Coordinates of C-alpha atoms in Angstrom, one line a residue:
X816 CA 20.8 9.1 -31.1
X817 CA 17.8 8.3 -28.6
X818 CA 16.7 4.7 -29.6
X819 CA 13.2 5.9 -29.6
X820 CA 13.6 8.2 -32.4
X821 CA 11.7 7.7 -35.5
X822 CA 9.4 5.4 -33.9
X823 CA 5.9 6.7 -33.6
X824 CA 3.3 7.3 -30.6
X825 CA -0.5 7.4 -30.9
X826 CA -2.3 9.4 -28.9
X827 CA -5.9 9.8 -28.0
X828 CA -7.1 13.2 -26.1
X829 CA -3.9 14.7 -26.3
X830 CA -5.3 18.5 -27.0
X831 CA -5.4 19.0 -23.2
X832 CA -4.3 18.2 -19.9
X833 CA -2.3 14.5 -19.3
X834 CA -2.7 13.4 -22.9
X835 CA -0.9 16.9 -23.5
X836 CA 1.8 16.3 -21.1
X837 CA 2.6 12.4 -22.7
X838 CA 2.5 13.8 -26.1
X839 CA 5.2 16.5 -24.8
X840 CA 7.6 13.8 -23.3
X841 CA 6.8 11.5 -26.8
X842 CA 8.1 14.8 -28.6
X843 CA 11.2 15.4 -26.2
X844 CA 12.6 11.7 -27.1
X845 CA 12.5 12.2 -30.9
X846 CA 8.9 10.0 -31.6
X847 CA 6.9 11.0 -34.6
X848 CA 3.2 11.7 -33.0
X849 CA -0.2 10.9 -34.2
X850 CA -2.8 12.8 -32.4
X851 CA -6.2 11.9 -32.6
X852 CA -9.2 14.5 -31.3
X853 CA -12.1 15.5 -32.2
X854 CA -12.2 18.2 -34.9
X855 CA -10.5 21.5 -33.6
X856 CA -7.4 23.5 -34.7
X857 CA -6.1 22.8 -30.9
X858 CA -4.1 19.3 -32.2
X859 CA -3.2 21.5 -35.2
X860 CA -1.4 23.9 -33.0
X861 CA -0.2 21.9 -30.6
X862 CA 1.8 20.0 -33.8
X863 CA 3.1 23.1 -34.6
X864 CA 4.6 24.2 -31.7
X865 CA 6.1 20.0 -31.2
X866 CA 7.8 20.6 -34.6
X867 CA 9.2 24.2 -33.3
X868 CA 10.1 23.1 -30.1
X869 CA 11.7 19.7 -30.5
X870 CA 12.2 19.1 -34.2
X871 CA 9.6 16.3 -34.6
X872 CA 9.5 15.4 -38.0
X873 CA 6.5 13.8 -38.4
X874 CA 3.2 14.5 -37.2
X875 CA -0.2 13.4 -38.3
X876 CA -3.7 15.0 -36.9
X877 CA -6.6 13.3 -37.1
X878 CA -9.8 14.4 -36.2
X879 CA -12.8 12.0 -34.6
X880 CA -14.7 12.2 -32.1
X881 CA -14.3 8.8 -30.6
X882 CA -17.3 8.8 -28.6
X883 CA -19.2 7.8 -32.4
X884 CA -19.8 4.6 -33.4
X885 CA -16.9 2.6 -35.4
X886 CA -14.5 5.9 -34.8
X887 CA -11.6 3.4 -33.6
X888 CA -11.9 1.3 -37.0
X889 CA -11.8 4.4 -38.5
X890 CA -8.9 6.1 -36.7
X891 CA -6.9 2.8 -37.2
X892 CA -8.0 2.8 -41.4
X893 CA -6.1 6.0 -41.8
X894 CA -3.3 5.0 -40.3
X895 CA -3.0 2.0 -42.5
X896 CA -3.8 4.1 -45.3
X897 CA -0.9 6.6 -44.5
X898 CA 1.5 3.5 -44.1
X899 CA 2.1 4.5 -40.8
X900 CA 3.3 1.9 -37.7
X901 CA 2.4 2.7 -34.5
X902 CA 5.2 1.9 -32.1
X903 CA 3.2 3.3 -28.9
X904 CA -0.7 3.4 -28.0
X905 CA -1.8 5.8 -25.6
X906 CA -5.7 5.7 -25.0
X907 CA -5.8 8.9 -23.2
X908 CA -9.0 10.3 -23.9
X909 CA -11.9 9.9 -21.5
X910 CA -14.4 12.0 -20.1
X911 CA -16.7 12.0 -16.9
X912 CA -20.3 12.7 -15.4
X913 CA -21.2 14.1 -12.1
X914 CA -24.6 13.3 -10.3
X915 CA -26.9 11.2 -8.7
X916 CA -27.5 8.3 -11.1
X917 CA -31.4 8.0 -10.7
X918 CA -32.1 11.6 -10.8
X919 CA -29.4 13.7 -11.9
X920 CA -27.2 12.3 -14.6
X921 CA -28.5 12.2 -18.9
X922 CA -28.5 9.5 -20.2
X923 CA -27.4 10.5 -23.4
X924 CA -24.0 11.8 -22.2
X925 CA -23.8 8.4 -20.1
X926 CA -23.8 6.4 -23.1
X927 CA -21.6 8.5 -24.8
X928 CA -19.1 8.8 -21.6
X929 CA -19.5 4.4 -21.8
X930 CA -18.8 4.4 -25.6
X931 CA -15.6 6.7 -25.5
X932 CA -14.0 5.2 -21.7
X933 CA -14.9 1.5 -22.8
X934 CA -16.0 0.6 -26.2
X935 CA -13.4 2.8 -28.0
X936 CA -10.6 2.2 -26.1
X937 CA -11.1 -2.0 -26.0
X938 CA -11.4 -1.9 -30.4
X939 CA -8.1 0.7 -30.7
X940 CA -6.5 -1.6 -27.9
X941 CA -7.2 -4.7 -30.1
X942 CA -6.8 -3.3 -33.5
X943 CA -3.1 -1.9 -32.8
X944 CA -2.3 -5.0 -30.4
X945 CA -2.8 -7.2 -33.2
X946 CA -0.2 -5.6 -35.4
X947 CA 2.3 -5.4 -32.5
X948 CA 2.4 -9.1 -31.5
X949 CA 2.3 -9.5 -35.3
X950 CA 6.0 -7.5 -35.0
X951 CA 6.6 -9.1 -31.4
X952 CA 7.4 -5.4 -30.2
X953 CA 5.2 -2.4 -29.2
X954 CA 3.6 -0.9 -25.7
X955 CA 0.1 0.6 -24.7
X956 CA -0.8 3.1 -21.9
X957 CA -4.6 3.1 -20.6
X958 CA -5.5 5.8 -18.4
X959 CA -7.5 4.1 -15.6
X960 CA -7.6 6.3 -12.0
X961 CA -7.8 5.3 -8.7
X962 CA -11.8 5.3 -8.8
X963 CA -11.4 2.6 -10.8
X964 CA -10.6 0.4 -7.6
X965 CA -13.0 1.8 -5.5
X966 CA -17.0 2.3 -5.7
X967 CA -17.7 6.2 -6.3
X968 CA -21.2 7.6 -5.6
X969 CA -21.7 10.5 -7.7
X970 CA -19.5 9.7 -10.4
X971 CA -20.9 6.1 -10.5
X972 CA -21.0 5.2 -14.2
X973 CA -17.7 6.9 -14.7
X974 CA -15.7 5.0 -11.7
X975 CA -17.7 1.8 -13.6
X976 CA -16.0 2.3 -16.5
X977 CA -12.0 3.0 -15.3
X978 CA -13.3 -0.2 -13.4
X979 CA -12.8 -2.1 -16.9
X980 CA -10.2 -0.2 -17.8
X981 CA -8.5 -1.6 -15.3
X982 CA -9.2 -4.8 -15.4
X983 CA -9.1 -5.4 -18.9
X984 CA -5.5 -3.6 -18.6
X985 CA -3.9 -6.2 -15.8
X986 CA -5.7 -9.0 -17.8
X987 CA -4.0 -8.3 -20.8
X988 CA -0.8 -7.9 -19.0
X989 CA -1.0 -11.6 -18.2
X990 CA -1.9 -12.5 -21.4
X991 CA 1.1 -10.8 -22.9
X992 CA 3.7 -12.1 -20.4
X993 CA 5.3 -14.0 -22.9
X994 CA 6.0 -11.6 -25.8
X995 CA 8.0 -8.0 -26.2
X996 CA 4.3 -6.3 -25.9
X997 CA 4.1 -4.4 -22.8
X998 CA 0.4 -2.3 -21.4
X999 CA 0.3 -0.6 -18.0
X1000 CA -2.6 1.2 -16.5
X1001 CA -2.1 4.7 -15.4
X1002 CA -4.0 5.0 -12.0
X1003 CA -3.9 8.8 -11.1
X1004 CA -5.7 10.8 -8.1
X1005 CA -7.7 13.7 -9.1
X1006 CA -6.0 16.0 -11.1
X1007 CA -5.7 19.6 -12.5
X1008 CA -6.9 19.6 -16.2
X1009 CA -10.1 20.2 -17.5
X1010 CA -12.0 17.0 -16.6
X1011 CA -14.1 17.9 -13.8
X1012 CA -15.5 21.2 -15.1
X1013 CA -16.9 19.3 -18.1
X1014 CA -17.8 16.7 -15.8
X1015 CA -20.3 19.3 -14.3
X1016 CA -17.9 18.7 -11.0
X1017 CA -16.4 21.4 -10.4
X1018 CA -17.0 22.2 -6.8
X1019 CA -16.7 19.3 -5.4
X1020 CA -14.0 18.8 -2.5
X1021 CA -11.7 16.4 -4.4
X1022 CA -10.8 19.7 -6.6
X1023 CA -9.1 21.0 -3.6
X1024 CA -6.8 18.1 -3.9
X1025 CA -5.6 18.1 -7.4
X1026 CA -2.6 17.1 -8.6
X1027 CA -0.3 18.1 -11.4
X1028 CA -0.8 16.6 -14.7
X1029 CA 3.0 17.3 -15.5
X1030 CA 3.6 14.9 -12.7
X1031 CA 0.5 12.1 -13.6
X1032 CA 2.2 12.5 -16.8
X1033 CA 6.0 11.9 -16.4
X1034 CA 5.3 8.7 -13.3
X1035 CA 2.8 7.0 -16.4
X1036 CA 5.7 7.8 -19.2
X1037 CA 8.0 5.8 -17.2
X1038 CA 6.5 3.1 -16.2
X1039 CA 5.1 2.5 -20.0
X1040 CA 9.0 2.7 -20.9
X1041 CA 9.9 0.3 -18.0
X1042 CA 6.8 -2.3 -19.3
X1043 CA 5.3 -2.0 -15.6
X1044 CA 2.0 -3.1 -15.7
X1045 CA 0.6 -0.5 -13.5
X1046 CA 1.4 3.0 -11.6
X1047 CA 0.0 4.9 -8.7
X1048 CA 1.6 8.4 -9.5
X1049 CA 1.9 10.7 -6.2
X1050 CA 4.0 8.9 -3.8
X1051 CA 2.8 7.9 -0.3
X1052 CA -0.7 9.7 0.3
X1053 CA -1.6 8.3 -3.2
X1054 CA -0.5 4.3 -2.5
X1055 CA -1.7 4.1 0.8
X1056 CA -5.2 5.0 -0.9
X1057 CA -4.5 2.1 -3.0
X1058 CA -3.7 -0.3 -0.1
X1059 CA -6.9 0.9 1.7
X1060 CA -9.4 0.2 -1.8
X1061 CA -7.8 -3.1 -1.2
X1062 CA -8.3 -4.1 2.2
X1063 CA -11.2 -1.7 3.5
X1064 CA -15.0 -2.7 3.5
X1065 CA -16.5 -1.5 0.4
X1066 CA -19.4 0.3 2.2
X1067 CA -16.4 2.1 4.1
X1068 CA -14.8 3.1 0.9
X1069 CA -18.0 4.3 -0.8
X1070 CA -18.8 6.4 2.3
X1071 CA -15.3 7.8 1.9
X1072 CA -15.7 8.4 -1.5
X1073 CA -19.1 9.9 -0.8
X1074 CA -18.0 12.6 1.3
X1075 CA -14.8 13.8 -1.3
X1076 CA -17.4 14.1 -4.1
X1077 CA -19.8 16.4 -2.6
X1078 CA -20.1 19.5 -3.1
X1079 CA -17.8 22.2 -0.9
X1080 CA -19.5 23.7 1.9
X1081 CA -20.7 27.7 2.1
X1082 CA -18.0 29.5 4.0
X1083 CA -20.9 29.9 6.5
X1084 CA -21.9 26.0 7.3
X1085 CA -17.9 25.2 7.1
X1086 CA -17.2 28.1 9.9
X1087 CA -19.9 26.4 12.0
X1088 CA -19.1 22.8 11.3
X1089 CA -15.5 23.6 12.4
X1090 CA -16.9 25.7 15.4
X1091 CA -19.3 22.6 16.1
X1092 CA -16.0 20.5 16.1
X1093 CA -14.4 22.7 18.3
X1094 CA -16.5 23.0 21.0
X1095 CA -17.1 18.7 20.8
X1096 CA -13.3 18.4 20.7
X1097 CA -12.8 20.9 24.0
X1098 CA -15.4 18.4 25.6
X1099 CA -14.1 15.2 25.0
X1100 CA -10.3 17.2 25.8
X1101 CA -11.6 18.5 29.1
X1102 CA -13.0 14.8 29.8
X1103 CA -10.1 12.6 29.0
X1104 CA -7.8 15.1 30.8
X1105 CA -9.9 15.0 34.0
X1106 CA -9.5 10.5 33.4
X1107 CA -5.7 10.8 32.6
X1108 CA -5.4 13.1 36.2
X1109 CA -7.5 10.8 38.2
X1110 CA -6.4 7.3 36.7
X1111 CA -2.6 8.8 36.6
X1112 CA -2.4 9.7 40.4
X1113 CA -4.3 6.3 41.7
X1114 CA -1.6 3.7 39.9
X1115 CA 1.7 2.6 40.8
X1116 CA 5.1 3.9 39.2
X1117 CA 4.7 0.8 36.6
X1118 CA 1.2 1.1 35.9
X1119 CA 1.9 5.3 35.5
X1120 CA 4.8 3.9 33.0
X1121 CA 2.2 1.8 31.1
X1122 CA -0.5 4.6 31.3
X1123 CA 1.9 6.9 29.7
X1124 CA 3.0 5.0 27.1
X1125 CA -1.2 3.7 26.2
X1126 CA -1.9 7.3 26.3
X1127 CA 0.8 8.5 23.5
X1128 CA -0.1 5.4 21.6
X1129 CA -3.8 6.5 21.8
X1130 CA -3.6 9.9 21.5
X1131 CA -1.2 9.4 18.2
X1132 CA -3.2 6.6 16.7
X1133 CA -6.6 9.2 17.1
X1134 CA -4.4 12.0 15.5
X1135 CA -3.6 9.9 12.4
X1136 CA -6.6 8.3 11.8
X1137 CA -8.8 11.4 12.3
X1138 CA -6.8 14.1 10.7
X1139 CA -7.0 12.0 7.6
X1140 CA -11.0 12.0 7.5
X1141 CA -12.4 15.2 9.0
X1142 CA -8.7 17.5 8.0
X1143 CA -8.6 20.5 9.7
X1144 CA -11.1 20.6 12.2
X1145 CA -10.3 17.2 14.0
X1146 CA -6.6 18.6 13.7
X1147 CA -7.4 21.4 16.1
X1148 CA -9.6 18.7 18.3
X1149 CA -6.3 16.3 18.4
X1150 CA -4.3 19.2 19.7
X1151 CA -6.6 20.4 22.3
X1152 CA -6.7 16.5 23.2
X1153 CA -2.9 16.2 23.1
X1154 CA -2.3 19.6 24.9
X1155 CA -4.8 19.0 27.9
X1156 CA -3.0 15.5 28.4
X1157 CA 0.0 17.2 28.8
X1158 CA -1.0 19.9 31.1
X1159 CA -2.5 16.7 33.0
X1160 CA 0.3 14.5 33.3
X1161 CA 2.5 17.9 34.1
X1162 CA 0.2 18.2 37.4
X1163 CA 0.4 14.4 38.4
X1164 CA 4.1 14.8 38.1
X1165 CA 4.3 18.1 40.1
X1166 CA 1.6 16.3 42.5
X1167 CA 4.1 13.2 42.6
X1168 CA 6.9 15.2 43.4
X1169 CA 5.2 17.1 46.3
X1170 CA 4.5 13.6 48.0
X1171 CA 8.1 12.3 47.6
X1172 CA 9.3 15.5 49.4
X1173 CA 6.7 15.3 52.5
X1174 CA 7.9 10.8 52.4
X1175 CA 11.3 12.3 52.6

């Protein structure tokens, strides 16, 4: 029997997307689930098919909207009143806002997005955590995101509050290091549930990057099992986005950040900013070939030696470090770059050949 069977798992937004997925894996390794959404038969369904599909034996709905005032309390009354211990917290539920701060965003929805990512997420996390270090055993998920370690124009208020998220999640773990109650902070990249279109954000670049919430899901489910006290699902690209929030100028980061929240192109302007791109890229390709030809045939065989190997380091450092900010278009300038250097150094070596054999 799977040690984790009969204990139960709380849930928050877990009618949709990586609240779905936990509430899935919960099901799959024999926990008893309490769901909590706001009132819609979506939880009711989605019980229905947990009990079908993996036998769970207990499962409790309730529906709040925790976005209202005193909704955690009340959440957290019920389940005292049902006699029901919660083994697991998982304060999944969240929403976001696109916009302009100043001009764009309501307030109204602000307050409410501040209430629901902050307010009702701190009072469940100290309501439960009280009766777990009471028992000396229990563990808490927060979904944070990687905004929350990095400033994000156009989703300002919303990076602000996965910022506290955050931070109240890694203070907590210190606070905890001496007990059998673990809380990690899920840090996911943009991913492919409904959050941006209610965010009003649905055509904004970072939607071509999404990830799988199947994926977000599984990397945060293990690490709560493993009591890690953080995880940056999505291997490499995702982590060295971390190590860059960490070590990058902030006015870097928010320009960064800028750029993958605006709004996609019209297939028009992005044919003529590539075009534009092109035509720079052939310019500055033509230009350091000419250099590479001239500087190439003037130096000695050791100072050709170094050139080469400058050049390569150069020419591979540009291709990394631009491919990464302007994608495809600075792809195709690297590779006219990299193939003009090549037809250049091909000449000075057919041009250094031709002079040994006249020596000889």
């Amino acid at each position: 029997m799977n040690p984790e069977t009969g204990k139960t798992a709380l849930i928050t937004g877990a009618s949709s997307g990586i609240g779905q997925e936990l509430a899935k894996l919960f099901a799959q390794d024999g926990y008893n689930l309490v769901l909590v959404g706001r009132s819609d038969d979506k939880l009711d369904r989605l019980g229905e098919v947990f009990k079908s599909n993996y036998g769970t034996q207990q499962i409790t709905v309730i529906h709040k909207d925790l976005a209202q005032e005193d909704a955690a309390q009340d959440v957290y009354d019920q389940i005292k009143a049902k006699g029901i211990i919660v083994n697991v917290l998982v304060n999944d539920a969240g929403v976001g806002l696109y916009g302009l701060f100043a001009t764009d965003t309501d307030w109204e929805r602000e307050k409410s997005m501040i209430h629901l990512n902050v307010l009702s997420l701190t009072q469940m996390t100290k309501l439960f955590l009280y009766d777990m270090l009471a028992r000396n055993e229990g563990k808490i998920l927060n979904l944070a995101s990687l905004l929350s370690i990095t400033p994000t124009p156009l989703m300002a208020v919303y990076a602000g509050t996965k910022a506290y998220v955050y931070n109240f999640t890694q203070s907590l773990v210190n606070e905890l290091k001496d007990t059998n109650v673990t809380i990690t902070a899920l840090l996911p990249n943009a991913t492919d549930t409904d959050f941006f279109n209610k965010a009003d954000a649905e055509n904004t670049k970072v939607t071509d990057e999404l990830q799988d919430p199947v994926m977000v899901a599984k990397a945060g489910y293990d690490a709560l099992m493993a009591g890690k006290p953080k995880i940056v699902p999505g291997g490499f690209k995702n982590k060295s986005y971390e190590v860059m929030a960490y070590v990058a100028p902030q006015e870097t980061l928010a320009a960064l950040m800028r750029d993958k929240m605006s709004q996609k192109p019209d297939p028009e302007e992005k044919e003529a900013s590539i075009s534009l791109a092109w035509g720079i890229g052939f310019g500055i390709a033509v230009i350091a070939g000419i250099a590479l030809t001239i500087g190439y045939k003037n130096t000695s065989d050791f100072q050709r030696a170094r050139y080469r190997y400058k050049a390569k380091s150069i020419g591979d450092s540009l291709s990394d470090t631009l491919s990464s900010v302007l994608n495809t278009a600075v792809s195709s300038v690297v590779e006219a770059y990299q193939t003009t250097k090549e037809k250049a150094q091909k000449l000075a070596d057919k041009e250094q050949e031709v002079q040994e054999e006249v020596v000889a």
